PDB file of C-alpha atoms in Angstrom:
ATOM      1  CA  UNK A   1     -16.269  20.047  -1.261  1.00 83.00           C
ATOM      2  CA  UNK A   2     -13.717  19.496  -4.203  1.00 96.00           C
ATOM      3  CA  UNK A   3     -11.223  17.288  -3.778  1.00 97.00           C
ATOM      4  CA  UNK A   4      -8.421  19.903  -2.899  1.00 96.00           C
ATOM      5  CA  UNK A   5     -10.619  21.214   0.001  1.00 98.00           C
ATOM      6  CA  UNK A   6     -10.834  17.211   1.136  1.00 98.00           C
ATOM      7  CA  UNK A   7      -7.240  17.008   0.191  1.00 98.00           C
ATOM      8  CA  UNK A   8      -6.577  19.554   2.599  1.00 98.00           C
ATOM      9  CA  UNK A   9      -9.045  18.229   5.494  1.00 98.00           C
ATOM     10  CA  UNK A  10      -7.410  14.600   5.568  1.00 98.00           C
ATOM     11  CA  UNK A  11      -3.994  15.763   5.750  1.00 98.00           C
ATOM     12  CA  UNK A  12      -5.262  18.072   8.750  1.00 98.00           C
ATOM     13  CA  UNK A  13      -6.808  15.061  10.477  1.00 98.00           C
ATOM     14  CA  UNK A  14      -3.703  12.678   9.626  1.00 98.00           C
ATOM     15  CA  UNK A  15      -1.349  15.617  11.002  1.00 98.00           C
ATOM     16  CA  UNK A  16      -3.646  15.647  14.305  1.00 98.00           C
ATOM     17  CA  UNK A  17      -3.127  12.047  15.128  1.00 98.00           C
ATOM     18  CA  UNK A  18       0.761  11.667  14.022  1.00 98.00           C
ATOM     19  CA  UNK A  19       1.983  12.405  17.617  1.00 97.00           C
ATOM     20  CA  UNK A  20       0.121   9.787  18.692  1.00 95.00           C
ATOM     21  CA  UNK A  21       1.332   7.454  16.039  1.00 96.00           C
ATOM     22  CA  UNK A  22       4.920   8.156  17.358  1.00 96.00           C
ATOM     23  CA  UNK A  23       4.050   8.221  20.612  1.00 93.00           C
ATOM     24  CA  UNK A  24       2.730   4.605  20.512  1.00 91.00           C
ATOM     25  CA  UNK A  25       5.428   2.526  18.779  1.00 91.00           C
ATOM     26  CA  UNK A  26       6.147  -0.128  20.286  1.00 87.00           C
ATOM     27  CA  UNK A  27       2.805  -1.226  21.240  1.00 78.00           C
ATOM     28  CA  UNK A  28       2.118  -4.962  22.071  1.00 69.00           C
ATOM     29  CA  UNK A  29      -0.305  -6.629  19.830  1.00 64.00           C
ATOM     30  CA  UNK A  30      -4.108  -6.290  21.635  1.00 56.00           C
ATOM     31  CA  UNK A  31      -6.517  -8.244  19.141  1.00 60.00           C
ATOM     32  CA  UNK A  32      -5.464 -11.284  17.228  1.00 59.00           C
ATOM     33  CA  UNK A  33      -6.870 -11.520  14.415  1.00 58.00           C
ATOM     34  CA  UNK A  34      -5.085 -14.252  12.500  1.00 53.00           C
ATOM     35  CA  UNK A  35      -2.252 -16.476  11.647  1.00 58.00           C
ATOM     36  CA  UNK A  36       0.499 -13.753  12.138  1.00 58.00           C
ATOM     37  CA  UNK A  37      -1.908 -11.106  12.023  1.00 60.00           C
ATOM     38  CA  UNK A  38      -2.919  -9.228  15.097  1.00 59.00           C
ATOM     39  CA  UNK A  39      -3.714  -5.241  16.119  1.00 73.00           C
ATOM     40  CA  UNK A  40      -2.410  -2.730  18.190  1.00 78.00           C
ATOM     41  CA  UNK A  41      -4.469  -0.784  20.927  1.00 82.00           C
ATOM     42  CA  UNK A  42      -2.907   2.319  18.764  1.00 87.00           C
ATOM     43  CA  UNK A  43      -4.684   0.703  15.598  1.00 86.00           C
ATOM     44  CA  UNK A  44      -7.970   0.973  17.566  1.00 89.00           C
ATOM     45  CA  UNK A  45      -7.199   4.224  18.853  1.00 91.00           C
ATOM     46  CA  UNK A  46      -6.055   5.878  15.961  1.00 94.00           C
ATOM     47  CA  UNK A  47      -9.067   4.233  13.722  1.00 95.00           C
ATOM     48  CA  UNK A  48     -11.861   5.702  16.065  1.00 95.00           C
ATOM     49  CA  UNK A  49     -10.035   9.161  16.087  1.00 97.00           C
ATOM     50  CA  UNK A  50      -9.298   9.689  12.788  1.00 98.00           C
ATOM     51  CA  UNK A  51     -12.766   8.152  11.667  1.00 97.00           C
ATOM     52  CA  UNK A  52     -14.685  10.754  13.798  1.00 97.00           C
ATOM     53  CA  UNK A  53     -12.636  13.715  12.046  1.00 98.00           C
ATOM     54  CA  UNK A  54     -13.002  12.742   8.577  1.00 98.00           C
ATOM     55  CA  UNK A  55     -16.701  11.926   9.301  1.00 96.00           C
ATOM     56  CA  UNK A  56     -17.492  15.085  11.508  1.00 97.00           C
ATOM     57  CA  UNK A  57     -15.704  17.947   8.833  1.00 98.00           C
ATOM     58  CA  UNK A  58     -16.282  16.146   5.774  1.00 98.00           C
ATOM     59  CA  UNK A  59     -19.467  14.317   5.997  1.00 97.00           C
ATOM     60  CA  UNK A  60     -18.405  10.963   4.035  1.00 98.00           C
ATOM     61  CA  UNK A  61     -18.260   7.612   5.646  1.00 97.00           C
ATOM     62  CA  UNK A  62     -15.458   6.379   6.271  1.00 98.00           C
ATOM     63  CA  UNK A  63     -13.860   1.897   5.982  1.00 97.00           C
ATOM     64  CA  UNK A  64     -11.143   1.033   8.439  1.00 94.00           C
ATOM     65  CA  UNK A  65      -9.528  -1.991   8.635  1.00 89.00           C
ATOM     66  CA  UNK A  66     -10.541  -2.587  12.271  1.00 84.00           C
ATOM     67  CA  UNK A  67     -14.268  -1.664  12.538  1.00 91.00           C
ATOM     68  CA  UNK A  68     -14.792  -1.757   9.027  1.00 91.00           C
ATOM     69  CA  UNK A  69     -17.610  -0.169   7.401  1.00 95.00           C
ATOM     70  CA  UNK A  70     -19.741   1.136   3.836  1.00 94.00           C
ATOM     71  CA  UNK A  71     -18.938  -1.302   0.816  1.00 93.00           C
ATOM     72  CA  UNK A  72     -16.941   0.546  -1.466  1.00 96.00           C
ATOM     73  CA  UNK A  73     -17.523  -0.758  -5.298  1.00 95.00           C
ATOM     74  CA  UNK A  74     -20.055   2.266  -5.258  1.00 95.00           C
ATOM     75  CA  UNK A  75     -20.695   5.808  -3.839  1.00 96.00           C
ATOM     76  CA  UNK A  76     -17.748   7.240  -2.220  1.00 97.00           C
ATOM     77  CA  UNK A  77     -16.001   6.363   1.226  1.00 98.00           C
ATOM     78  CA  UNK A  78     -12.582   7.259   3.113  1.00 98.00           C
ATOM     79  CA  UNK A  79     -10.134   3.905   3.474  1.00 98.00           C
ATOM     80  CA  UNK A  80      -8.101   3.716   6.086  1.00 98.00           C
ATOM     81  CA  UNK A  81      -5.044   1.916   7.098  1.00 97.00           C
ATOM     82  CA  UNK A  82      -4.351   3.423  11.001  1.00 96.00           C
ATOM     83  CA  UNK A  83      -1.394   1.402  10.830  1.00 95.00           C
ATOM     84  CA  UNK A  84      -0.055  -0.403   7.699  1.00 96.00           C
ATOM     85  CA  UNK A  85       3.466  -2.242   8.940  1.00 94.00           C
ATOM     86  CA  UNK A  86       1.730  -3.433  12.069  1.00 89.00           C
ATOM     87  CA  UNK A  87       4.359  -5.950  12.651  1.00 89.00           C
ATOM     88  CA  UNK A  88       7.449  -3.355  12.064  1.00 94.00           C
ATOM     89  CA  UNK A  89       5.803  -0.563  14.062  1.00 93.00           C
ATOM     90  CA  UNK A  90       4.628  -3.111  17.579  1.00 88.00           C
ATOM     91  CA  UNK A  91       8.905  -3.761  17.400  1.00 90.00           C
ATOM     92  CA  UNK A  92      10.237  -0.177  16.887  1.00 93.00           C
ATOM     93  CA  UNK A  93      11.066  -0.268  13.234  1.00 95.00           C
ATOM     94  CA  UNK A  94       9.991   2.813  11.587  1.00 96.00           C
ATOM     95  CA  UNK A  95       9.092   1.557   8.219  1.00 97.00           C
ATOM     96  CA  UNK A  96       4.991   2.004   9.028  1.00 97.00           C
ATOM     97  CA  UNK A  97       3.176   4.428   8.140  1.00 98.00           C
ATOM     98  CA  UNK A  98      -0.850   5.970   7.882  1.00 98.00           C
ATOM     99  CA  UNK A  99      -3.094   5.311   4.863  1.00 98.00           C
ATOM    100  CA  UNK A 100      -5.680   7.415   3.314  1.00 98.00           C
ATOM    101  CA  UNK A 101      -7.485   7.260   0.640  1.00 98.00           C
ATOM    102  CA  UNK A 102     -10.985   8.343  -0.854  1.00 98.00           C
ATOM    103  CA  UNK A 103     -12.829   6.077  -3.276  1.00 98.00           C
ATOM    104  CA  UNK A 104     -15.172   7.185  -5.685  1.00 97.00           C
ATOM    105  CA  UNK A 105     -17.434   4.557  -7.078  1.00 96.00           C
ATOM    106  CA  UNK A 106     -14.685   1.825  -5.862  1.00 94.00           C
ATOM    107  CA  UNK A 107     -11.611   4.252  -7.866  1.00 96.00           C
ATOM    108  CA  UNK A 108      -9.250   6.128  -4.862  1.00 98.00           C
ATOM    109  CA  UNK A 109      -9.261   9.984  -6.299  1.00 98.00           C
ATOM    110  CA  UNK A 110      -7.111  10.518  -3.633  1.00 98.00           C
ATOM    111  CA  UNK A 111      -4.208   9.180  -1.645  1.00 98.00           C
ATOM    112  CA  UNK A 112      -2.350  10.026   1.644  1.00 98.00           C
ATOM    113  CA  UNK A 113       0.816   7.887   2.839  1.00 98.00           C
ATOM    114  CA  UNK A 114       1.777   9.498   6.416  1.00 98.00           C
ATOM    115  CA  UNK A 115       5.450   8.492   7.779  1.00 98.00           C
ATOM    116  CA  UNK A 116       5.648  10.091  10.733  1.00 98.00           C
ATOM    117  CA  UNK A 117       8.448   7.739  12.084  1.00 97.00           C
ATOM    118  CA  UNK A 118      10.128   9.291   9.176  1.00 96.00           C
ATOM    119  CA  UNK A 119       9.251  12.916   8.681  1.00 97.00           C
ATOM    120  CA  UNK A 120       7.454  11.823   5.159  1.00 98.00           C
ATOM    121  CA  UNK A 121       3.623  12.825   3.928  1.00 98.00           C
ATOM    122  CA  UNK A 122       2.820  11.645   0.323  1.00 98.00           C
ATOM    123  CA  UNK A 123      -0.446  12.498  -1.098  1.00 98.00           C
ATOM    124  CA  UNK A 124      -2.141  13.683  -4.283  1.00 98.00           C
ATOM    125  CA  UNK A 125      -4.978  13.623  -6.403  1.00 98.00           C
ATOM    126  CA  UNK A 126      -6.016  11.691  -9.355  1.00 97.00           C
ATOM    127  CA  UNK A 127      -4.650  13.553 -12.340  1.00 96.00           C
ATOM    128  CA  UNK A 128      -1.191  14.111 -10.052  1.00 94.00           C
ATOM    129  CA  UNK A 129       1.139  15.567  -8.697  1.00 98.00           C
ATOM    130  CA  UNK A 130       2.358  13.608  -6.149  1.00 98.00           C
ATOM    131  CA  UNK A 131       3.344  15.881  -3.072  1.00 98.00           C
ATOM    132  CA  UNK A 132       6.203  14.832  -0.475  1.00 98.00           C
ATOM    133  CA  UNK A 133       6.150  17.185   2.570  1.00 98.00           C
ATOM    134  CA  UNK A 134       3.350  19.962   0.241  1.00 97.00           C
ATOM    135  CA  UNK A 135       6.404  19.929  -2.740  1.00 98.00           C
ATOM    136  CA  UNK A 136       5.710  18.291  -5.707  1.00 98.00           C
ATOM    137  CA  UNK A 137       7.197  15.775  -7.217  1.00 98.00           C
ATOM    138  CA  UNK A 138       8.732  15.192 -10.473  1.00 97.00           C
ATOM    139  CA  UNK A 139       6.236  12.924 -12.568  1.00 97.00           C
ATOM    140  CA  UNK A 140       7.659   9.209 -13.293  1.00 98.00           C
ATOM    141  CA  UNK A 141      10.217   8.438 -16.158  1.00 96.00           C
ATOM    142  CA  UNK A 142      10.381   5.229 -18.356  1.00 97.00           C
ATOM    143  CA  UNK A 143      12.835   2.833 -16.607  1.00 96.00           C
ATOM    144  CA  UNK A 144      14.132  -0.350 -16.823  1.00 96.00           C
ATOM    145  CA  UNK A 145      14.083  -3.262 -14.266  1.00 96.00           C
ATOM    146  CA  UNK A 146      17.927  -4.151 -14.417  1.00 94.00           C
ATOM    147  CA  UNK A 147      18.455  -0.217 -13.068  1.00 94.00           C
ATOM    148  CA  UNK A 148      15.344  -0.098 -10.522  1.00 95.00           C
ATOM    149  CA  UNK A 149      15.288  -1.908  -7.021  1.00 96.00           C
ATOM    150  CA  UNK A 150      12.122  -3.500  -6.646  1.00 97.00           C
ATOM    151  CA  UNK A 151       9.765  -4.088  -3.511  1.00 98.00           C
ATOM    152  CA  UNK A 152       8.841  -7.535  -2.677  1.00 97.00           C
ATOM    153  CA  UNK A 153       5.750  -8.924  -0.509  1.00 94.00           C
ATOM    154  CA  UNK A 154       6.543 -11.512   2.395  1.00 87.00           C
ATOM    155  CA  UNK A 155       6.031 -14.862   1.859  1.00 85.00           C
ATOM    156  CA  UNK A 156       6.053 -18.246   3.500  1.00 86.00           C
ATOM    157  CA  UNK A 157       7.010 -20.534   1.477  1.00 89.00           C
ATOM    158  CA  UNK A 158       5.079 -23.332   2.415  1.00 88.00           C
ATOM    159  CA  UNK A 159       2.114 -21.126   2.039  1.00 86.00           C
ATOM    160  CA  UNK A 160      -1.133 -22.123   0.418  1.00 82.00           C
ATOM    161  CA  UNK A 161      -3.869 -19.518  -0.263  1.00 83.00           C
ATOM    162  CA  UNK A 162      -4.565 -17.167  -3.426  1.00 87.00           C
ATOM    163  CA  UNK A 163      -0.939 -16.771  -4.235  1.00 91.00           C
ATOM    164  CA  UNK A 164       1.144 -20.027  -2.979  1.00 90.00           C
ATOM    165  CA  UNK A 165       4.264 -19.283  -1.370  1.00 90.00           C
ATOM    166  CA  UNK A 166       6.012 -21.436  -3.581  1.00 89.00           C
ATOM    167  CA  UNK A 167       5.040 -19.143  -6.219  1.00 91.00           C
ATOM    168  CA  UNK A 168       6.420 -16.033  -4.220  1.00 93.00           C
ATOM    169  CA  UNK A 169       9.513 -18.122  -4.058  1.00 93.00           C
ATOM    170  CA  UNK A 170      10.038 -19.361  -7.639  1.00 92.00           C
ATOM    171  CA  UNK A 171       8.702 -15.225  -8.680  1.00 93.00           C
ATOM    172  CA  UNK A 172      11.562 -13.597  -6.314  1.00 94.00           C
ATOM    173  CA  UNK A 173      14.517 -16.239  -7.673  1.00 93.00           C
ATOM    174  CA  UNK A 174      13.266 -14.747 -10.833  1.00 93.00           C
ATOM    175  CA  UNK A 175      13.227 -11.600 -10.116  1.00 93.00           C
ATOM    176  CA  UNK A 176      16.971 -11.692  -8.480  1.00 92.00           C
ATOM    177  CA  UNK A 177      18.521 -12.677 -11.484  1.00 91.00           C
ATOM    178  CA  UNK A 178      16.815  -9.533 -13.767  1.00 89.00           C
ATOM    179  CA  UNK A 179      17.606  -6.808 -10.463  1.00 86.00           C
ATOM    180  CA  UNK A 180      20.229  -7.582  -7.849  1.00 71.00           C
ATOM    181  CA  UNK A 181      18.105  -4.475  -6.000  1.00 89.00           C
ATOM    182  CA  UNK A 182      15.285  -6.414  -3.967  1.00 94.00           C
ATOM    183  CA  UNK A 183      13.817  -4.752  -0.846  1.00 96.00           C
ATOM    184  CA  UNK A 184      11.199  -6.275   1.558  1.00 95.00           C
ATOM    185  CA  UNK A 185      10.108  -3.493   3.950  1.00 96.00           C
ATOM    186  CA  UNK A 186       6.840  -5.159   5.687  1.00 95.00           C
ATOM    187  CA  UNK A 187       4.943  -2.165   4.368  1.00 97.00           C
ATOM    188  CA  UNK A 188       2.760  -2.106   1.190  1.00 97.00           C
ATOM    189  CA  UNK A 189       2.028   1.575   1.855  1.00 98.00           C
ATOM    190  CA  UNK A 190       5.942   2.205   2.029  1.00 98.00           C
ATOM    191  CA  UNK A 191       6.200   0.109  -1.117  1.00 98.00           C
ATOM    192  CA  UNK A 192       3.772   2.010  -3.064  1.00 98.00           C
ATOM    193  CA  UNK A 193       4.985   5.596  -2.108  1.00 98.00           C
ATOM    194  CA  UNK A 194       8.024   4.872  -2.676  1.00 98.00           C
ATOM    195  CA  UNK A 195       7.033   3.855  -6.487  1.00 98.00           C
ATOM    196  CA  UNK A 196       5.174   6.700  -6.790  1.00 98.00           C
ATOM    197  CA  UNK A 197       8.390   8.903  -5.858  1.00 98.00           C
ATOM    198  CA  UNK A 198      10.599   7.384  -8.075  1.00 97.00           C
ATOM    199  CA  UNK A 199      13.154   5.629  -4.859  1.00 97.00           C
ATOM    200  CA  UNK A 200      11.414   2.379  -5.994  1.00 98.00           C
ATOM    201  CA  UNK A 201      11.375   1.458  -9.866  1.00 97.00           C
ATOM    202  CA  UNK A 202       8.046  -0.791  -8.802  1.00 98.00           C
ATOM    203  CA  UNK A 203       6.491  -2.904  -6.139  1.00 98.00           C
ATOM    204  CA  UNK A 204       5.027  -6.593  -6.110  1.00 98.00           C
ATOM    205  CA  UNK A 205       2.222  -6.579  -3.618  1.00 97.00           C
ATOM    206  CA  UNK A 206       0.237 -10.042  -2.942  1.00 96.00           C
ATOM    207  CA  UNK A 207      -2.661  -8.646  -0.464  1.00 93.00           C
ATOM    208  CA  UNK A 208      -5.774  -7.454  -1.956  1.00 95.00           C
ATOM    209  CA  UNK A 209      -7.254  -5.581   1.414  1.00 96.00           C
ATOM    210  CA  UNK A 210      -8.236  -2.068  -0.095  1.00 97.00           C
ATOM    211  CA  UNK A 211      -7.169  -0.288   2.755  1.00 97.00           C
ATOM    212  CA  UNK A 212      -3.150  -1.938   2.507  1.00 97.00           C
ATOM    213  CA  UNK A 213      -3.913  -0.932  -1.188  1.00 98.00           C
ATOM    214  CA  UNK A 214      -5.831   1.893  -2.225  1.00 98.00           C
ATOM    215  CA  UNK A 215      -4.195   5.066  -0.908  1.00 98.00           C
ATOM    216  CA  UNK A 216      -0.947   4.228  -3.105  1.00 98.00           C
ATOM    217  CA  UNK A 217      -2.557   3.478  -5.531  1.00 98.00           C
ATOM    218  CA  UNK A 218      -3.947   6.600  -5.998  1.00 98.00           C
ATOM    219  CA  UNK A 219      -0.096   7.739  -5.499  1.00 98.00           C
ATOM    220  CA  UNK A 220       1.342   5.714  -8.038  1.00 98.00           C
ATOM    221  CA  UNK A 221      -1.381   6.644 -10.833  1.00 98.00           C
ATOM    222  CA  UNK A 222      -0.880  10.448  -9.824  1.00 98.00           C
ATOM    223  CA  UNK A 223       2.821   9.833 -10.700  1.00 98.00           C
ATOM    224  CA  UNK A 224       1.989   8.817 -14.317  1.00 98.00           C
ATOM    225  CA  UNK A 225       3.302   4.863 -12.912  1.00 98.00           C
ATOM    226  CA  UNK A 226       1.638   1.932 -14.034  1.00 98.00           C
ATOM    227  CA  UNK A 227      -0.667   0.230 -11.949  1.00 98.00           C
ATOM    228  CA  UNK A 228      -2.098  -3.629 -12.069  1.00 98.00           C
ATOM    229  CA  UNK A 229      -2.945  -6.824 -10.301  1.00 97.00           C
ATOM    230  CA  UNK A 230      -0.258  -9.700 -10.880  1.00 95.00           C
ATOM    231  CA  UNK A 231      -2.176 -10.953 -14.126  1.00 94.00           C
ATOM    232  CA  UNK A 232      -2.225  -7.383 -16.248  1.00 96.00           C
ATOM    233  CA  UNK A 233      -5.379  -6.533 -15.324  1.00 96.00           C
ATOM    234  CA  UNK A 234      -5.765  -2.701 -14.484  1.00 95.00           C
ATOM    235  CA  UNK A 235      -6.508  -2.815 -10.739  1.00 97.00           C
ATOM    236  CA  UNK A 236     -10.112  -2.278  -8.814  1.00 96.00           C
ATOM    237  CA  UNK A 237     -11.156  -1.853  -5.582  1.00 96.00           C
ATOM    238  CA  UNK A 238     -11.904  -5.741  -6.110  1.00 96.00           C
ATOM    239  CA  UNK A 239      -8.288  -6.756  -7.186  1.00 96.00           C
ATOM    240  CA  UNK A 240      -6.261  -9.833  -5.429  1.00 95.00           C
ATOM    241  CA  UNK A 241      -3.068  -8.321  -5.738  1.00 96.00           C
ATOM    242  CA  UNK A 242      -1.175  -4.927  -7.176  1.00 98.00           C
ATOM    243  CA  UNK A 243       1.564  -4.233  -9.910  1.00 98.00           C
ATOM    244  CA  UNK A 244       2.781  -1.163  -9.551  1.00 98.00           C
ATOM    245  CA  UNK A 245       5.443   0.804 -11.580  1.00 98.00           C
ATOM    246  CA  UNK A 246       7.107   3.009 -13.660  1.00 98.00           C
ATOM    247  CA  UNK A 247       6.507   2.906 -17.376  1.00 98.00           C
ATOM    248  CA  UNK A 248       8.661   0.203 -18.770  1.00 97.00           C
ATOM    249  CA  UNK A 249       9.827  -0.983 -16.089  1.00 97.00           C
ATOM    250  CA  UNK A 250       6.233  -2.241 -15.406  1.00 98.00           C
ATOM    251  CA  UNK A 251       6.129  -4.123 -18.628  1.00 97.00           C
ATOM    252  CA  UNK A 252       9.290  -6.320 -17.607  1.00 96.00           C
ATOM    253  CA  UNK A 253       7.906  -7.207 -14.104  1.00 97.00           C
ATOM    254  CA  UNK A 254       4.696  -8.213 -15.942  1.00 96.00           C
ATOM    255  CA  UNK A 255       6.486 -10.432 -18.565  1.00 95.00           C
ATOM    256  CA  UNK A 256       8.901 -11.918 -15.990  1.00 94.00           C
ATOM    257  CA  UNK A 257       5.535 -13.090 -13.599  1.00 94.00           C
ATOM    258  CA  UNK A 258       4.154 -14.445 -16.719  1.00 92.00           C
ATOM    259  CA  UNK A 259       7.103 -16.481 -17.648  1.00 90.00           C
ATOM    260  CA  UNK A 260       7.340 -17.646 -14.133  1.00 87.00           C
ATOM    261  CA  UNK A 261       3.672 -18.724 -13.895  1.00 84.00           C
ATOM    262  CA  UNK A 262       3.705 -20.899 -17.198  1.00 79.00           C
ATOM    263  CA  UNK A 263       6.878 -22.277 -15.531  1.00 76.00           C
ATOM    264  CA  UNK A 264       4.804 -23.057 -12.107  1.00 66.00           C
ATOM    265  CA  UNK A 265       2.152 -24.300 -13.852  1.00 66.00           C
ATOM    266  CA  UNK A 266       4.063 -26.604 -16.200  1.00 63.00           C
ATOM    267  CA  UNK A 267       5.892 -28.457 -12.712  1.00 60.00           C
ATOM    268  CA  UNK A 268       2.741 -28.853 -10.961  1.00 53.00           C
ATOM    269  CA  UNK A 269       1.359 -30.639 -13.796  1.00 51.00           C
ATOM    270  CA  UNK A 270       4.427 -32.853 -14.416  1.00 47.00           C
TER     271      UNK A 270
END
């Protein structure tokens, strides 16, 4: 199959389970799985379901974030998200969403965000466009930071880990004095969508799961956006974190982290 007909397939499958997505919000948390981190019965549900689809009419394995499965650095594998906004969706808020994406020697070639809370399906291929609701979209423009509002990850800021919370902290003080337009929707797949269709001017995303990740990732690059972890690197499968956003307005972000890090860096040390 080429990647239109497999385009076409996982936006089937995704459209098959959306009622059921609806129909569940509000679900109590079922598994625990971590500090603040816990599933759904509906993020078990609507893993096995739409695992079985994409397996049965398309042949290719597929990774969820519940039951897992192939590695993905090589050969080629769905990624799914059945929920992404756990949190938001087990209270009612409809900022959550589906995520899809196919990875081709760990690179997503293409990416579904499905906001059925909202009415909204964002997908394309690598090479672009980006479709909302089967219309395409207009391909990213050159912006600047001071005009763009700007997604931010949650943080605690007493948090240790990869990326201390204190960094967060010190990064979004930063960040408030170059846009006055900060958002923090609980949703990386709403964050990355909405860079890839121009509402956002760019997202700051601290996890590194590829399933959170991949899907708008493959939205954003189909845009013509910019897309790396927090240190410039062009993002992999592999990456800690993502930068994502449109073409100049990516460039600021990345110098402003920067500053902020040498900043960090030069208190700790003190």
């Amino acid at each position: 199959m080429d990647l239109a007909e497999l385009l076409t397939i996982a936006s089937d499958v995704l459209d098959a389970a959306a009622p059921r997505f609806v129909e569940g919000i509000g679900a109590p948390s079922a598994v625990q799985k971590g500090r603040n981190d816990f599933a759904t019965a509906l993020d078990l549900e609507l893993e096995r379901f739409v695992s079985e689809q994409l397996a049965r009419r398309t042949g290719i394995p597929v990774h969820g974030e519940e039951f897992g499965g192939p590695q993905l650095t090589s050969g080629i594998a769905w990624v799914l998200d059945p929920i992404d906004g756990t949190f938001n969706y087990s209270q009612g808020h409809p900022l959550c969403g589906m995520l899809l994406a196919l990875v081709r020697d760990g690179v997503p070639v293409l990416g579904l965000t499905w906001l059925p809370m909202m009415g909204q399906r964002y997908a394309a291929v690598a090479g672009g466009p980006v479709f909302l609701n089967g219309k395409p979209l207009p391909p990213l423009e050159s912006g600047k930071l001071s005009d763009s509002m700007i997604a931010f990850g949650s943080f605690n800021i007493d948090g240790a880990g990869r990326i201390p919370g204190i960094f967060r902290f010190n990064l979004l003080g930063a960040l408030s004095r170059l846009s006055g337009r900060l958002r923090m929707h609980g949703s990386t797949g709403i964050d990355l969508a909405y860079t890839a269709s121009g509402v956002l001017g760019g997202a700051v995303v601290y996890g590194h799961h590829p399933w959170d990740n991949a899907a708008g990732v493959a939205l954003v690059r189909a845009a013509g956006g910019v897309v790396t972890d927090l240190l410039g690197q062009d993002w992999t499968i592999e990456s800690g974190s993502v930068l994502a956003a449109a073409p100049g307005v990516h460039e600021e972000l990345l110098d402003m982290i920067t500053v902020t890090a040498d900043r960090v860096r030069g208190e700790v040390s003190q």
